Amino acid sequence: MKMDIDDLKKLHENKTASYVRSGAYAVLTYAVYGVLLFLINLALSAIYGGQNLVIYGLEIATAIFFLNSMLLIFFTYDRATREEFLKHNSEAAFKPKEAWKGALRDKHFWLRMAVTWGLYLILPTVGFSSIPTFITSLFWLKPLPPLACRLIGVAIFLPVSLWLSLFAYGDVRKMWIELPRRLFHITNSAEQRVEKTYRLTTMLWRVAYTTGLTFLTALILPLLLGVIGTAIGVIILLAQIKWTWIIVGIIVVVTYYLCIRRRFLFLRRVKKCCKKNGFELVAKKHPYLSLIHDGGGYNLVVKANGRTYYCRILASVRKSNKIYLRTDGICERARLVRFPIIRVIQRHGFVMVNPLDMDEGREMFRIVSTFDYRFEAEGEKILLFNPVPKFLFRKAENGSAGHLDNGETIGEYTVFSGNSFLRSLERDCV
C-alpha cells in the first residue's frame, strides 16, 4: 500500500512519531559519536603507544571536544525540529536564557538526553572513564578499580553532556533565526541558500571535517603543550629577574604616556579651534577615560555652524590593533599576535616587496574584546578616534568587513579621527 502526501504529512505531525524520531536521532548521534571517537583514539593509541599518561589525556580531551561538536552538528541538521521551531519563532529576537529555559521544558530534549545517558550506561565510550586513571597516573597514586573508574565516568558524563546539550540547543536556534536574516542581502534567493546550508551532504561534510580536525588537533596537542610548558618555564624564570619587571614597567608607562599626550594635545586643539572659529565647547566629560576603560556616553559636546555635535572618543592604545565597528552597535577590538614576514627581499640586484594588504605579518591568533559604542544624544553623533588605529573596519551582520575612513557613517554615527573632525568643522563639511 502506497502512502500519499497527506498520509506523510499526518505522520510528520503525529506526536508519537515525533518522539520516536527524537529518540532515533539521539541513537544516531551517539552511534556516530562513539564509533568515530573510538577510531580517533585507536589511531592516537597506535601513534603514542607506551605513553599512557599522554593517551589518557588525549582520550579525555577528544571525548569532551568531539561530544560538543557532534551535538552541535546533529542539533543543527534536525530538519523536522528546525521547521517546527521556525513556524513560531522566525521573526523573534534570540534570547539565550529563554532558549535554555525552553530546553528544560522541552520533552523532546529530555528524551534525547535520556536516550544518550542510557546508551552511555550500556555502551560507554572512550574518555570519561579515563579521568580518574589520568589523575592517579599523574600523581603516582594507586590505580582505582575498573568499576570505580566506570562510576566516576558516568557521574562526569551526565552533567557534562547535559551542559553541552543545553548550549548546543541554544546555539543552533540562534543560527536558525539569524541565518536567513544574514543571507537576505544576497542576490540569490535566501531561501535557496538556507536549504543549501542544511543539506545532508553539508552535514556529512561537517562530520568528516570535524573528525579530521579533532584527530589532527589531538595529534599535535602533546607537542604544543610541550612548547607551552617550555614558554611558561622561560616566563617564570624571567619573572624572577627584577630587570624584567623594570623593562615591562617602562614599556607600559611610555605607551600610556604617549597616548595621554596625544589625547591632551587633541583636547587643546579642540579649545583653540573653538576659540578661533567662534564655536562653543559646551561640555567635556571624562575625556581620558577611554584610554583605560570603554565606558558609555559622549565625552565632548561642540556647537558649531548651527549644529550640536556629541562626540564619543574611542582609543587604540596599540595602533596595530584591528578595530571593527559592527552595524549592530558593537565595537570589536582585536589584539593580534603575528608571525613576522620579511617585507623586502633582495636577489641578484633586484628588490622585491612582499605585499600583505597593509598588515605586518601573518596572523597566528587574536584576542577580541567587545563593547557597545552607541550612546543617546539630541544632535549629531560623532565617533572620534584618538589615538587613531592603523586598521579600522566596518563589519556587516554577515561578517564581511571593509575599510572605514574619515567622514563615513555607520548607522547614525559619523566616524572621524580627532584632527579630521576639527578640520571638517572649520570647513563646515561634517
XYZ file of C-alpha atoms in Angstrom:
430
model
C 0.000 0.000 0.000
C 1.419 3.357 -1.039
C 1.308 6.413 1.197
C 0.217 9.679 -0.375
C 1.400 13.173 0.609
C -1.442 13.672 3.117
C -0.513 10.434 4.918
C 3.120 11.548 5.157
C 2.013 14.933 6.486
C -0.152 13.299 9.144
C 2.733 11.044 10.147
C 5.021 14.038 10.348
C 2.593 15.850 12.668
C 1.828 12.791 14.805
C 3.131 13.330 18.371
C 4.106 9.703 18.901
C 6.043 9.682 15.637
C 7.831 12.895 16.651
C 9.012 11.291 19.905
C 10.173 8.189 18.038
C 12.067 10.460 15.647
C 13.741 12.318 18.527
C 14.796 9.039 20.144
C 16.134 7.679 16.853
C 18.049 10.919 16.282
C 19.662 10.604 19.720
C 20.654 6.994 18.934
C 22.192 8.116 15.621
C 24.061 10.973 17.315
C 25.554 8.713 19.979
C 26.384 5.951 17.478
C 28.305 8.299 15.157
C 29.992 9.949 18.143
C 31.021 6.627 19.735
C 32.301 4.943 16.554
C 34.300 7.923 15.273
C 35.696 8.670 18.751
C 36.816 5.044 19.065
C 38.603 5.208 15.682
C 40.284 8.516 16.572
C 41.600 7.192 19.878
C 42.622 3.884 18.297
C 44.855 5.802 15.881
C 46.224 8.016 18.656
C 46.995 4.979 20.841
C 48.970 3.444 17.976
C 50.954 6.655 17.475
C 51.633 7.311 21.174
C 51.951 3.660 22.198
C 53.613 3.214 25.613
C 52.956 6.813 26.709
C 49.971 6.006 28.914
C 49.647 9.430 30.520
C 49.558 11.119 27.103
C 46.983 8.622 25.824
C 44.697 9.127 28.857
C 44.887 12.893 28.481
C 44.085 12.740 24.760
C 41.149 10.400 25.384
C 39.640 12.887 27.841
C 40.225 15.917 25.594
C 38.865 14.288 22.423
C 35.839 12.855 24.263
C 34.702 16.284 25.504
C 35.573 18.273 22.363
C 34.130 15.699 19.972
C 30.926 15.311 22.010
C 30.351 19.056 21.840
C 30.980 19.063 18.077
C 28.681 16.130 17.319
C 25.872 17.545 19.459
C 26.098 20.861 17.608
C 26.072 19.176 14.211
C 23.160 16.834 14.888
C 21.116 19.521 16.627
C 21.742 21.881 13.691
C 20.680 19.451 10.965
C 17.496 18.181 12.633
C 15.225 19.306 9.827
C 11.862 18.498 11.436
C 12.711 20.312 14.685
C 14.081 23.305 12.757
C 10.948 23.675 10.637
C 8.668 23.346 13.655
C 10.707 25.890 15.617
C 10.747 28.453 12.772
C 6.982 28.240 12.376
C 6.606 30.159 15.621
C 9.960 31.937 16.077
C 11.272 33.070 12.682
C 10.554 36.734 13.453
C 11.559 36.614 17.114
C 14.761 38.001 18.606
C 17.033 35.324 20.050
C 17.419 35.350 23.841
C 19.886 32.781 25.248
C 18.240 32.496 28.673
C 14.823 31.940 27.115
C 16.303 29.257 24.839
C 17.828 27.395 27.793
C 14.566 27.627 29.735
C 12.820 26.288 26.652
C 15.194 23.325 26.564
C 14.418 22.464 30.177
C 10.689 22.497 29.337
C 11.114 20.560 26.069
C 10.111 16.887 26.368
C 11.970 16.051 23.161
C 15.174 17.485 24.636
C 14.852 15.344 27.756
C 14.028 12.292 25.646
C 17.274 12.787 23.753
C 19.192 13.183 26.980
C 17.591 10.044 28.465
C 18.458 8.004 25.348
C 22.022 9.352 25.319
C 22.540 8.610 29.012
C 21.035 5.137 28.632
C 23.324 4.311 25.716
C 26.325 5.540 27.690
C 25.408 3.259 30.596
C 25.087 0.280 28.242
C 27.903 1.115 25.794
C 30.285 3.646 27.411
C 32.587 5.481 25.043
C 36.294 6.112 25.498
C 37.307 9.153 27.526
C 35.287 9.983 30.609
C 36.269 6.803 32.483
C 39.911 7.735 31.834
C 39.680 10.815 34.073
C 40.353 9.019 37.417
C 43.099 6.903 35.789
C 44.720 10.034 34.381
C 44.679 11.724 37.805
C 46.116 8.695 39.648
C 48.827 8.295 36.988
C 49.675 11.993 37.089
C 50.273 11.968 40.851
C 51.698 8.387 41.079
C 48.760 7.173 43.132
C 47.383 3.663 43.366
C 45.008 2.944 40.429
C 41.303 2.745 41.210
C 39.303 -0.419 40.442
C 37.700 -0.514 36.957
C 34.185 -0.343 38.441
C 35.062 2.828 40.387
C 36.502 4.402 37.203
C 33.329 3.482 35.354
C 31.079 5.035 38.022
C 33.164 8.236 38.114
C 32.980 8.394 34.313
C 29.187 8.124 34.458
C 28.988 10.785 37.174
C 31.014 13.150 34.983
C 29.407 12.287 31.622
C 25.841 13.013 32.757
C 26.284 16.689 33.787
C 28.852 17.441 31.048
C 26.609 16.059 28.274
C 23.635 17.971 29.717
C 25.627 21.217 29.883
C 26.939 20.814 26.310
C 23.475 19.893 25.029
C 21.915 22.996 26.599
C 24.431 25.242 24.867
C 24.001 23.356 21.572
C 20.215 23.693 21.906
C 20.529 27.473 22.241
C 23.299 27.975 19.662
C 21.502 26.172 16.844
C 18.272 28.079 17.464
C 20.196 31.309 17.258
C 21.617 30.125 13.924
C 18.185 29.070 12.648
C 16.761 32.525 13.392
C 19.692 34.655 12.231
C 20.914 32.793 9.125
C 18.023 33.870 6.824
C 18.481 37.477 8.005
C 22.220 37.409 7.266
C 21.580 35.999 3.791
C 18.781 38.457 2.977
C 21.149 40.903 1.228
C 22.431 38.252 -1.210
C 21.117 38.480 -4.782
C 20.287 34.775 -4.942
C 17.236 33.553 -3.068
C 17.927 33.500 0.663
C 15.626 30.509 0.954
C 17.748 28.524 -1.512
C 20.910 29.460 0.350
C 19.362 28.328 3.645
C 18.335 24.991 2.154
C 21.836 24.547 0.742
C 23.274 25.200 4.204
C 21.147 22.459 5.770
C 21.610 19.771 3.100
C 22.501 16.207 4.112
C 25.735 16.378 2.124
C 26.717 19.503 4.062
C 26.057 17.680 7.308
C 28.177 14.687 6.254
C 30.969 17.053 5.232
C 30.789 18.742 8.645
C 31.038 15.365 10.398
C 34.050 14.331 8.281
C 35.739 17.713 8.658
C 35.216 17.772 12.436
C 36.550 14.221 12.783
C 39.707 15.054 10.847
C 40.211 18.307 12.732
C 39.792 16.552 16.091
C 42.362 13.909 15.145
C 44.924 16.419 13.852
C 44.467 18.659 16.907
C 44.897 15.718 19.286
C 47.931 14.580 17.293
C 49.829 17.833 17.755
C 48.445 18.667 21.210
C 51.257 16.932 23.182
C 53.877 18.799 21.143
C 52.004 22.066 21.604
C 51.717 21.515 25.355
C 55.460 20.861 25.474
C 56.149 24.158 23.732
C 53.710 25.979 26.036
C 55.318 24.365 29.081
C 58.759 25.497 27.925
C 57.459 29.022 27.304
C 55.856 29.149 30.755
C 59.129 27.987 32.276
C 61.015 30.760 30.486
C 58.437 33.337 31.615
C 58.686 32.143 35.228
C 62.478 32.351 35.011
C 62.340 35.876 33.588
C 59.774 36.901 36.214
C 62.348 36.164 38.900
C 64.698 38.755 37.406
C 63.890 42.268 38.613
C 65.110 43.861 35.381
C 62.299 42.081 33.528
C 59.683 43.919 35.595
C 61.543 47.200 35.229
C 61.629 46.866 31.430
C 57.941 45.845 31.269
C 57.012 48.740 33.544
C 58.938 51.213 31.392
C 57.212 49.940 28.225
C 53.752 50.251 29.807
C 54.449 53.712 31.233
C 55.877 55.021 27.949
C 52.976 53.554 25.941
C 50.307 55.170 28.083
C 52.250 58.408 28.418
C 52.298 58.768 24.627
C 48.559 58.022 24.456
C 47.731 60.534 27.191
C 49.934 63.113 25.476
C 48.115 62.613 22.152
C 44.767 62.970 23.900
C 45.967 66.105 25.767
C 47.207 67.736 22.547
C 43.925 66.913 20.796
C 41.825 68.448 23.584
C 43.987 71.545 23.495
C 43.419 71.789 19.719
C 39.663 71.496 20.317
C 39.758 74.548 22.617
C 41.887 76.522 20.140
C 39.612 75.587 17.232
C 36.505 76.680 19.155
C 38.090 79.953 20.222
C 39.424 80.710 16.735
C 36.172 79.971 14.852
C 33.614 81.125 17.400
C 32.425 77.635 18.232
C 31.227 76.702 21.701
C 32.651 73.813 23.728
C 29.524 73.043 25.738
C 30.656 70.024 27.745
C 33.723 67.905 28.402
C 33.161 64.687 30.399
C 35.873 62.175 31.304
C 37.893 62.753 28.093
C 40.768 60.457 29.184
C 38.642 57.570 30.460
C 38.526 55.611 27.181
C 42.309 55.088 27.349
C 41.774 52.590 30.158
C 38.041 51.752 30.076
C 35.419 51.524 27.334
C 32.703 53.366 29.205
C 29.459 54.598 27.652
C 28.211 58.079 26.804
C 29.680 61.031 24.958
C 32.797 62.944 26.052
C 32.586 66.243 24.160
C 29.725 68.489 23.069
C 30.563 71.163 20.479
C 28.185 73.731 18.997
C 29.386 74.815 15.566
C 27.857 76.029 12.307
C 24.345 75.943 13.740
C 24.510 72.322 14.857
C 25.387 70.475 18.037
C 27.905 67.629 17.844
C 28.012 64.955 20.537
C 31.363 63.190 20.365
C 32.438 59.948 21.941
C 36.223 59.496 21.977
C 37.466 55.952 21.350
C 41.077 54.856 21.636
C 43.529 52.412 20.150
C 46.334 52.226 22.692
C 48.175 49.854 20.365
C 47.975 51.229 16.834
C 48.410 47.736 15.387
C 45.118 46.517 16.898
C 42.307 45.955 14.425
C 39.060 47.702 15.326
C 35.732 46.661 13.813
C 32.607 48.816 14.127
C 29.702 46.435 13.658
C 26.408 47.609 12.211
C 24.585 46.266 15.288
C 26.315 48.825 17.539
C 29.149 46.667 18.878
C 32.827 47.564 18.599
C 35.327 44.710 18.389
C 38.935 45.391 19.354
C 41.226 42.601 18.128
C 44.659 42.312 19.713
C 46.737 40.375 17.213
C 49.709 38.063 17.598
C 51.507 37.868 14.281
C 54.321 35.887 12.749
C 56.663 38.457 11.175
C 57.432 38.079 7.467
C 60.220 39.780 5.542
C 58.661 42.576 3.506
C 61.653 43.340 1.255
C 63.882 40.730 -0.367
C 66.961 41.470 -2.458
C 68.205 38.966 -5.018
C 70.763 39.448 -7.788
C 70.472 43.228 -7.661
C 66.658 43.221 -7.695
C 64.469 44.251 -4.788
C 61.072 42.566 -4.315
C 58.381 43.698 -1.898
C 56.095 41.144 -0.253
C 52.665 42.852 -0.006
C 50.497 41.843 2.952
C 47.449 44.042 2.420
C 48.569 46.711 4.927
C 49.322 44.065 7.553
C 52.699 43.499 9.176
C 52.815 39.714 9.270
C 50.768 36.557 9.179
C 48.250 36.452 11.998
C 48.635 33.457 14.342
C 45.778 34.244 16.721
C 43.833 37.175 18.143
C 42.234 38.186 21.437
C 38.948 40.016 20.872
C 37.163 42.295 23.340
C 33.816 43.967 22.631
C 31.802 46.923 23.898
C 28.761 48.925 22.809
C 29.779 52.157 21.077
C 26.251 53.599 20.935
C 25.018 56.475 23.086
C 21.923 58.662 23.405
C 22.096 62.316 22.311
C 19.888 65.044 20.777
C 22.146 66.063 17.912
C 24.845 64.894 15.515
C 26.542 61.743 16.833
C 30.281 61.513 16.227
C 32.770 58.730 16.959
C 36.266 60.172 17.333
C 39.414 58.039 17.400
C 42.389 59.304 19.367
C 44.935 57.713 19.271
C 43.983 56.581 15.766
C 44.137 52.858 14.946
C 46.043 51.685 11.905
C 43.255 49.303 10.945
C 39.611 50.429 11.209
C 36.817 48.421 9.589
C 33.063 48.438 9.145
C 31.632 44.951 9.836
C 28.257 43.856 8.465
C 25.903 41.384 10.123
C 27.017 38.628 7.724
C 30.633 39.028 8.911
C 32.016 40.807 5.837
C 34.329 43.737 6.622
C 35.514 46.787 4.699
C 37.790 49.714 5.499
C 36.208 52.704 7.257
C 37.531 56.193 6.502
C 37.091 59.706 7.868
C 33.636 61.164 7.331
C 31.958 57.838 6.632
C 28.862 56.867 8.555
C 27.832 53.668 10.269
C 24.203 53.787 11.286
C 23.544 57.223 12.812
C 27.212 57.788 13.710
C 29.896 59.589 11.702
C 33.484 58.419 12.161
C 36.493 60.736 12.319
C 39.984 60.902 13.652
C 40.331 63.815 16.073
C 42.195 66.158 13.752
C 39.993 65.335 10.731
C 36.922 66.236 12.762
C 38.336 69.660 13.640
C 39.276 70.338 10.004
C 35.757 69.323 8.927
C 34.242 71.704 11.493
C 36.344 74.573 10.150
C 35.233 73.816 6.590
C 31.616 73.199 7.724
C 31.515 69.816 5.997
C 30.808 67.429 8.865
